[in-house]
PDB file of C-alpha atoms in Angstrom:
ATOM      1  CA  ALA A 212      -6.304  -3.487 -58.273  1.00 65.00           C
ATOM      2  CA  GLN A 213      -6.008  -0.134 -57.129  1.00 71.00           C
ATOM      3  CA  SER A 214      -1.912   0.924 -57.774  1.00 91.00           C
ATOM      4  CA  VAL A 215      -0.030   3.903 -57.807  1.00 96.00           C
ATOM      5  CA  SER A 216       2.198   4.739 -61.111  1.00 96.00           C
ATOM      6  CA  GLN A 217       5.704   6.167 -61.799  1.00 96.00           C
ATOM      7  CA  HIS A 218       6.133   5.501 -65.930  1.00 88.00           C
ATOM      8  CA  ASN A 219       9.674   6.315 -65.476  1.00 90.00           C
ATOM      9  CA  HIS A 220      11.807   4.002 -63.862  1.00 93.00           C
ATOM     10  CA  HIS A 221      15.350   5.519 -64.450  1.00 96.00           C
ATOM     11  CA  VAL A 222      15.696   9.213 -65.795  1.00 97.00           C
ATOM     12  CA  ILE A 223      19.126  10.882 -67.029  1.00 98.00           C
ATOM     13  CA  LEU A 224      19.676  14.456 -67.138  1.00 98.00           C
ATOM     14  CA  SER A 225      22.247  17.129 -66.924  1.00 97.00           C
ATOM     15  CA  GLU A 226      22.273  19.885 -64.784  1.00 97.00           C
ATOM     16  CA  ALA A 227      19.989  22.888 -65.182  1.00 97.00           C
ATOM     17  CA  ALA A 228      17.237  21.048 -67.348  1.00 98.00           C
ATOM     18  CA  SER A 229      14.152  20.924 -66.437  1.00 98.00           C
ATOM     19  CA  LEU A 230      12.321  17.341 -64.697  1.00 97.00           C
ATOM     20  CA  GLU A 231       8.623  16.416 -64.756  1.00 97.00           C
ATOM     21  CA  LEU A 232       8.294  12.466 -62.702  1.00 98.00           C
ATOM     22  CA  GLY A 233       4.527  11.438 -63.630  1.00 97.00           C
ATOM     23  CA  CYS A 234       2.798   9.995 -60.727  1.00 97.00           C
ATOM     24  CA  ASN A 235      -0.764   8.064 -61.309  1.00 97.00           C
ATOM     25  CA  TYR A 236      -2.582   6.464 -59.031  1.00 96.00           C
ATOM     26  CA  SER A 237      -5.897   4.360 -59.326  1.00 93.00           C
ATOM     27  CA  TYR A 238      -8.097   5.091 -55.986  1.00 88.00           C
ATOM     28  CA  GLY A 239     -11.220   7.086 -56.141  1.00 84.00           C
ATOM     29  CA  GLY A 240     -12.721   9.286 -53.283  1.00 86.00           C
ATOM     30  CA  THR A 241     -10.377  11.969 -51.989  1.00 89.00           C
ATOM     31  CA  VAL A 242      -7.258  10.857 -51.292  1.00 92.00           C
ATOM     32  CA  ASN A 243      -3.623  12.494 -49.852  1.00 93.00           C
ATOM     33  CA  LEU A 244      -0.422  12.396 -51.870  1.00 95.00           C
ATOM     34  CA  PHE A 245       3.411  12.530 -51.373  1.00 96.00           C
ATOM     35  CA  TRP A 246       6.440  12.460 -53.463  1.00 97.00           C
ATOM     36  CA  TYR A 247       9.504  11.152 -51.090  1.00 96.00           C
ATOM     37  CA  VAL A 248      13.223  11.331 -52.104  1.00 96.00           C
ATOM     38  CA  GLN A 249      16.169   9.362 -51.181  1.00 94.00           C
ATOM     39  CA  TYR A 250      19.199  10.152 -51.578  1.00 94.00           C
ATOM     40  CA  PRO A 251      21.985   7.645 -51.573  1.00 90.00           C
ATOM     41  CA  GLY A 252      22.761   6.174 -48.464  1.00 86.00           C
ATOM     42  CA  GLN A 253      20.173   8.368 -46.786  1.00 90.00           C
ATOM     43  CA  HIS A 254      16.081   8.096 -45.753  1.00 91.00           C
ATOM     44  CA  LEU A 255      13.075   8.214 -46.697  1.00 93.00           C
ATOM     45  CA  GLN A 256      12.550  12.124 -46.912  1.00 93.00           C
ATOM     46  CA  LEU A 257       9.227  13.712 -47.145  1.00 93.00           C
ATOM     47  CA  LEU A 258       9.541  16.697 -50.634  1.00 95.00           C
ATOM     48  CA  LEU A 259       5.882  17.756 -50.338  1.00 94.00           C
ATOM     49  CA  LYS A 260       2.337  16.805 -49.825  1.00 93.00           C
ATOM     50  CA  TYR A 261      -0.857  17.751 -51.043  1.00 94.00           C
ATOM     51  CA  PHE A 262      -3.730  17.368 -48.620  1.00 91.00           C
ATOM     52  CA  SER A 263      -6.163  19.555 -50.194  1.00 90.00           C
ATOM     53  CA  GLY A 264      -6.520  23.394 -51.599  1.00 93.00           C
ATOM     54  CA  ASP A 265      -3.865  25.115 -54.146  1.00 95.00           C
ATOM     55  CA  PRO A 266      -4.043  21.879 -56.485  1.00 95.00           C
ATOM     56  CA  LEU A 267       0.447  23.432 -56.787  1.00 97.00           C
ATOM     57  CA  VAL A 268       1.910  22.311 -54.331  1.00 97.00           C
ATOM     58  CA  LYS A 269       5.571  23.626 -53.588  1.00 96.00           C
ATOM     59  CA  GLY A 270       8.202  21.908 -51.498  1.00 94.00           C
ATOM     60  CA  ILE A 271      11.592  22.045 -50.013  1.00 93.00           C
ATOM     61  CA  LYS A 272      14.586  22.076 -52.618  1.00 94.00           C
ATOM     62  CA  GLY A 273      12.574  23.905 -55.245  1.00 96.00           C
ATOM     63  CA  PHE A 274      10.412  21.485 -56.160  1.00 97.00           C
ATOM     64  CA  GLU A 275       6.681  21.576 -56.757  1.00 97.00           C
ATOM     65  CA  ALA A 276       4.194  18.725 -57.560  1.00 98.00           C
ATOM     66  CA  GLU A 277       0.502  19.282 -59.322  1.00 97.00           C
ATOM     67  CA  PHE A 278      -2.622  17.320 -58.738  1.00 96.00           C
ATOM     68  CA  ILE A 279      -4.772  17.242 -61.772  1.00 96.00           C
ATOM     69  CA  LYS A 280      -8.116  15.844 -60.236  1.00 93.00           C
ATOM     70  CA  SER A 281      -9.430  14.350 -63.202  1.00 94.00           C
ATOM     71  CA  LYS A 282      -6.564  12.635 -64.221  1.00 95.00           C
ATOM     72  CA  PHE A 283      -5.772  10.574 -60.981  1.00 95.00           C
ATOM     73  CA  SER A 284      -2.359  12.456 -61.338  1.00 96.00           C
ATOM     74  CA  PHE A 285       0.742  14.411 -59.112  1.00 97.00           C
ATOM     75  CA  ASN A 286       3.457  15.064 -60.563  1.00 97.00           C
ATOM     76  CA  LEU A 287       6.308  15.994 -59.801  1.00 98.00           C
ATOM     77  CA  ARG A 288       8.451  18.870 -61.228  1.00 98.00           C
ATOM     78  CA  LYS A 289      11.835  21.754 -61.150  1.00 98.00           C
ATOM     79  CA  PRO A 290      12.327  23.998 -63.232  1.00 97.00           C
ATOM     80  CA  SER A 291      16.392  23.286 -62.867  1.00 97.00           C
ATOM     81  CA  VAL A 292      18.159  20.106 -61.498  1.00 98.00           C
ATOM     82  CA  GLN A 293      21.569  19.955 -59.882  1.00 97.00           C
ATOM     83  CA  TRP A 294      23.953  17.176 -59.241  1.00 96.00           C
ATOM     84  CA  SER A 295      23.319  17.077 -56.044  1.00 96.00           C
ATOM     85  CA  ASP A 296      18.717  15.845 -57.108  1.00 97.00           C
ATOM     86  CA  THR A 297      20.323  13.139 -57.586  1.00 97.00           C
ATOM     87  CA  ALA A 298      17.658  10.282 -55.628  1.00 97.00           C
ATOM     88  CA  GLU A 299      15.086   7.848 -56.010  1.00 97.00           C
ATOM     89  CA  TYR A 300      11.563   9.686 -56.228  1.00 98.00           C
ATOM     90  CA  PHE A 301       8.822   8.085 -54.774  1.00 97.00           C
ATOM     91  CA  CYS A 302       5.423   9.228 -55.311  1.00 97.00           C
ATOM     92  CA  ALA A 303       2.648   8.045 -52.455  1.00 96.00           C
ATOM     93  CA  VAL A 304      -1.351   8.136 -51.843  1.00 95.00           C
ATOM     94  CA  ASN A 305      -3.021   7.831 -48.754  1.00 91.00           C
ATOM     95  CA  PRO A 306      -6.805   6.933 -49.764  1.00 87.00           C
ATOM     96  CA  TYR A 307      -9.179   8.280 -47.610  1.00 81.00           C
ATOM     97  CA  ASN A 308     -10.066   6.639 -43.976  1.00 76.00           C
ATOM     98  CA  ASN A 309      -6.853   4.626 -44.722  1.00 81.00           C
ATOM     99  CA  ASN A 310      -4.136   5.245 -42.555  1.00 82.00           C
ATOM    100  CA  ASP A 311      -0.909   3.735 -44.677  1.00 86.00           C
ATOM    101  CA  MET A 312       0.432   5.400 -47.886  1.00 89.00           C
ATOM    102  CA  ARG A 313       0.981   2.841 -50.992  1.00 93.00           C
ATOM    103  CA  PHE A 314       3.910   3.481 -52.807  1.00 96.00           C
ATOM    104  CA  GLY A 315       4.947   3.883 -56.604  1.00 96.00           C
ATOM    105  CA  ALA A 316       8.057   1.285 -57.852  1.00 95.00           C
ATOM    106  CA  GLY A 317       9.933   4.578 -57.845  1.00 96.00           C
ATOM    107  CA  THR A 318      12.075   6.801 -60.030  1.00 97.00           C
ATOM    108  CA  ARG A 319      15.904   7.215 -59.882  1.00 97.00           C
ATOM    109  CA  LEU A 320      16.986  10.457 -61.426  1.00 98.00           C
ATOM    110  CA  THR A 321      20.625  10.841 -62.771  1.00 98.00           C
ATOM    111  CA  VAL A 322      21.949  14.211 -63.284  1.00 97.00           C
ATOM    112  CA  LYS A 323      25.640  14.988 -64.919  1.00 96.00           C
ATOM    113  CA  PRO A 324      27.147  17.593 -64.135  1.00 89.00           C
TER     114      PRO A 324
ATOM    115  CA  ASP B 175      16.952  15.296 -31.406  1.00 52.00           C
ATOM    116  CA  ALA B 176      17.527  11.791 -32.719  1.00 63.00           C
ATOM    117  CA  GLY B 177      14.978  11.149 -35.788  1.00 92.00           C
ATOM    118  CA  VAL B 178      13.576   7.647 -36.016  1.00 96.00           C
ATOM    119  CA  THR B 179      15.768   5.033 -35.405  1.00 96.00           C
ATOM    120  CA  GLN B 180      16.247   1.111 -36.687  1.00 97.00           C
ATOM    121  CA  SER B 181      18.631  -1.617 -35.107  1.00 97.00           C
ATOM    122  CA  PRO B 182      20.372  -3.689 -36.432  1.00 97.00           C
ATOM    123  CA  THR B 183      21.231  -1.977 -40.006  1.00 96.00           C
ATOM    124  CA  HIS B 184      21.596  -5.533 -40.952  1.00 97.00           C
ATOM    125  CA  LEU B 185      21.330  -9.056 -40.290  1.00 96.00           C
ATOM    126  CA  ILE B 186      21.255 -12.498 -42.123  1.00 98.00           C
ATOM    127  CA  LYS B 187      19.093 -15.404 -41.459  1.00 98.00           C
ATOM    128  CA  THR B 188      18.547 -18.834 -42.237  1.00 98.00           C
ATOM    129  CA  ARG B 189      14.822 -19.990 -43.256  1.00 98.00           C
ATOM    130  CA  GLY B 190      13.025 -21.143 -41.183  1.00 98.00           C
ATOM    131  CA  GLN B 191      14.413 -18.943 -38.464  1.00 98.00           C
ATOM    132  CA  GLN B 192      12.080 -15.754 -36.532  1.00 98.00           C
ATOM    133  CA  VAL B 193      13.581 -12.551 -36.397  1.00 98.00           C
ATOM    134  CA  THR B 194      12.983  -9.140 -34.379  1.00 98.00           C
ATOM    135  CA  LEU B 195      13.600  -5.913 -35.874  1.00 98.00           C
ATOM    136  CA  ARG B 196      13.388  -2.765 -33.707  1.00 98.00           C
ATOM    137  CA  CYS B 197      12.618   0.735 -34.397  1.00 98.00           C
ATOM    138  CA  SER B 198      12.499   3.776 -31.590  1.00 98.00           C
ATOM    139  CA  PRO B 199      10.333   6.640 -33.069  1.00 97.00           C
ATOM    140  CA  LYS B 200      11.386  10.346 -33.380  1.00 95.00           C
ATOM    141  CA  SER B 201      10.944  12.306 -30.165  1.00 93.00           C
ATOM    142  CA  GLY B 202       7.049  13.534 -29.314  1.00 91.00           C
ATOM    143  CA  HIS B 203       6.261  10.875 -32.083  1.00 94.00           C
ATOM    144  CA  ASP B 204       3.113   8.236 -31.113  1.00 94.00           C
ATOM    145  CA  THR B 205       2.626   6.598 -33.724  1.00 94.00           C
ATOM    146  CA  VAL B 206       4.866   3.825 -35.611  1.00 96.00           C
ATOM    147  CA  SER B 207       4.091   1.959 -39.166  1.00 95.00           C
ATOM    148  CA  TRP B 208       6.798  -0.395 -40.704  1.00 97.00           C
ATOM    149  CA  TYR B 209       7.253  -0.522 -44.160  1.00 97.00           C
ATOM    150  CA  GLN B 210       9.073  -3.714 -46.411  1.00 98.00           C
ATOM    151  CA  GLN B 211      10.837  -2.203 -49.278  1.00 95.00           C
ATOM    152  CA  ALA B 212      12.210  -5.338 -51.521  1.00 94.00           C
ATOM    153  CA  LEU B 213      14.716  -4.647 -54.264  1.00 90.00           C
ATOM    154  CA  GLY B 214      13.564  -2.330 -57.377  1.00 88.00           C
ATOM    155  CA  GLN B 215       9.928  -1.901 -55.667  1.00 91.00           C
ATOM    156  CA  GLY B 216       8.884   1.154 -52.777  1.00 93.00           C
ATOM    157  CA  PRO B 217       7.559   0.080 -49.911  1.00 96.00           C
ATOM    158  CA  GLN B 218       4.590  -1.965 -48.723  1.00 96.00           C
ATOM    159  CA  PHE B 219       2.723  -0.833 -45.462  1.00 96.00           C
ATOM    160  CA  ILE B 220       2.839  -4.242 -42.900  1.00 97.00           C
ATOM    161  CA  PHE B 221       1.378  -3.047 -40.079  1.00 96.00           C
ATOM    162  CA  GLN B 222       1.039   0.355 -38.058  1.00 95.00           C
ATOM    163  CA  TYR B 223       0.697   0.757 -34.303  1.00 96.00           C
ATOM    164  CA  TYR B 224      -0.555   3.775 -31.774  1.00 94.00           C
ATOM    165  CA  GLU B 225      -1.723   3.099 -28.093  1.00 93.00           C
ATOM    166  CA  GLU B 226       0.620  -0.094 -27.992  1.00 95.00           C
ATOM    167  CA  GLU B 227      -2.426  -1.822 -29.447  1.00 95.00           C
ATOM    168  CA  GLU B 228      -2.822  -2.361 -34.395  1.00 95.00           C
ATOM    169  CA  ARG B 229      -4.310   0.254 -35.513  1.00 92.00           C
ATOM    170  CA  GLN B 230      -4.241  -0.852 -39.881  1.00 93.00           C
ATOM    171  CA  ARG B 231      -3.035  -3.606 -41.187  1.00 95.00           C
ATOM    172  CA  GLY B 232      -1.264  -4.179 -44.785  1.00 94.00           C
ATOM    173  CA  ASN B 233      -1.691  -7.529 -46.870  1.00 94.00           C
ATOM    174  CA  PHE B 234       1.059  -9.369 -45.278  1.00 97.00           C
ATOM    175  CA  PRO B 235       0.143 -13.000 -43.444  1.00 97.00           C
ATOM    176  CA  ASP B 236       0.076 -14.060 -40.022  1.00 96.00           C
ATOM    177  CA  ARG B 237       4.192 -14.822 -39.783  1.00 98.00           C
ATOM    178  CA  PHE B 238       4.283 -10.716 -39.472  1.00 98.00           C
ATOM    179  CA  SER B 239       3.530  -9.528 -36.041  1.00 98.00           C
ATOM    180  CA  GLY B 240       4.437  -6.299 -33.639  1.00 97.00           C
ATOM    181  CA  HIS B 241       3.712  -4.725 -30.702  1.00 97.00           C
ATOM    182  CA  GLN B 242       4.884  -1.440 -29.682  1.00 98.00           C
ATOM    183  CA  PHE B 243       6.065  -0.318 -25.940  1.00 97.00           C
ATOM    184  CA  PRO B 244       4.550   2.177 -23.663  1.00 97.00           C
ATOM    185  CA  ASN B 245       7.601   4.829 -24.376  1.00 96.00           C
ATOM    186  CA  TYR B 246       6.182   4.453 -28.026  1.00 97.00           C
ATOM    187  CA  SER B 247       9.436   2.271 -29.581  1.00 98.00           C
ATOM    188  CA  SER B 248       8.433  -1.017 -31.262  1.00 98.00           C
ATOM    189  CA  GLU B 249       9.129  -4.586 -32.447  1.00 98.00           C
ATOM    190  CA  LEU B 250       8.774  -5.895 -36.186  1.00 98.00           C
ATOM    191  CA  ASN B 251       8.760  -9.765 -35.321  1.00 98.00           C
ATOM    192  CA  VAL B 252       8.786 -12.016 -38.855  1.00 98.00           C
ATOM    193  CA  ASN B 253       8.091 -16.073 -38.061  1.00 98.00           C
ATOM    194  CA  ALA B 254       9.229 -18.970 -40.837  1.00 98.00           C
ATOM    195  CA  LEU B 255      11.104 -16.281 -42.657  1.00 98.00           C
ATOM    196  CA  LEU B 256      11.474 -17.515 -46.627  1.00 98.00           C
ATOM    197  CA  LEU B 257      13.964 -16.145 -48.770  1.00 98.00           C
ATOM    198  CA  GLY B 258      11.067 -13.819 -50.177  1.00 97.00           C
ATOM    199  CA  ASP B 259      11.203 -12.096 -46.883  1.00 98.00           C
ATOM    200  CA  SER B 260      14.854 -10.416 -48.267  1.00 98.00           C
ATOM    201  CA  ALA B 261      14.171  -6.219 -47.996  1.00 97.00           C
ATOM    202  CA  LEU B 262      14.819  -3.839 -46.344  1.00 96.00           C
ATOM    203  CA  TYR B 263      12.491  -3.025 -43.573  1.00 98.00           C
ATOM    204  CA  LEU B 264      11.185   0.676 -43.030  1.00 97.00           C
ATOM    205  CA  CYS B 265      10.137   1.990 -39.869  1.00 97.00           C
ATOM    206  CA  ALA B 266       7.879   5.502 -40.224  1.00 96.00           C
ATOM    207  CA  SER B 267       6.447   7.572 -37.549  1.00 95.00           C
ATOM    208  CA  SER B 268       4.502  10.879 -36.845  1.00 92.00           C
ATOM    209  CA  SER B 269       2.378  12.121 -34.632  1.00 89.00           C
ATOM    210  CA  ARG B 270      -1.651  11.160 -34.432  1.00 79.00           C
ATOM    211  CA  ASP B 271      -2.246  14.537 -35.100  1.00 78.00           C
ATOM    212  CA  ARG B 272      -0.457  14.734 -37.874  1.00 76.00           C
ATOM    213  CA  VAL B 273      -0.248  10.307 -39.275  1.00 72.00           C
ATOM    214  CA  PHE B 274       0.673  11.484 -42.769  1.00 76.00           C
ATOM    215  CA  GLU B 275       3.985  13.394 -42.119  1.00 81.00           C
ATOM    216  CA  ALA B 276       6.032  10.414 -41.415  1.00 88.00           C
ATOM    217  CA  PHE B 277       9.505  10.395 -40.876  1.00 92.00           C
ATOM    218  CA  PHE B 278      11.734   7.479 -41.688  1.00 95.00           C
ATOM    219  CA  GLY B 279      14.315   5.462 -40.308  1.00 96.00           C
ATOM    220  CA  GLN B 280      17.338   4.184 -42.729  1.00 94.00           C
ATOM    221  CA  GLY B 281      15.799   0.767 -42.178  1.00 96.00           C
ATOM    222  CA  THR B 282      17.156  -2.987 -41.390  1.00 97.00           C
ATOM    223  CA  ARG B 283      18.516  -4.737 -44.506  1.00 97.00           C
ATOM    224  CA  LEU B 284      16.881  -8.500 -43.858  1.00 98.00           C
ATOM    225  CA  THR B 285      19.078 -11.397 -46.120  1.00 98.00           C
ATOM    226  CA  VAL B 286      17.180 -14.729 -46.076  1.00 98.00           C
ATOM    227  CA  VAL B 287      19.519 -17.475 -47.180  1.00 97.00           C
TER     228      VAL B 287
END
């Protein structure tokens, strides 16, 4: 079945550590790619998106993601995390000619001060 | 400028009952999508409304229905509630020319007992 996979369910890091969250998808053809973040008690917010062009996308709060078409991946990175980055992170894929987004199960990030 | 607002925030229903959830989109948005987020999972697309019509539907039974009003607000109706319908229901709004830049509400937590 077509899906979006986030391999890490819970990641625990210390402040200033580097972050990489994996996301793989199984849809063929053209896709739009997204990372959303959900801070505790808040709504889902868009971190960054990729539609076309430069496969390295920069988002808000120092996050970036790299689209590797050959690997069907769109991993999220941040060089140095802060305690305030503690949240749930969701990867989402919009397959071509569809109006919906397909979400992964999410990765919970805990940053220790 | 209000974001996406959903009501109610929480409710408890009994199996077999019917429920209506409401969503007001962000100002300037004309497209509303509904998602179901079960505990520990990512959001799953239920359907999308544009110009008062259902534009696309996900893999949900006919017990799930919706409506969009001329002011772009929307309702999600679920009939014959099952225990498995317990979830967070999210509304996302966007504009028709930037349909993938979706803004999410905080959701309605539905518990079916």
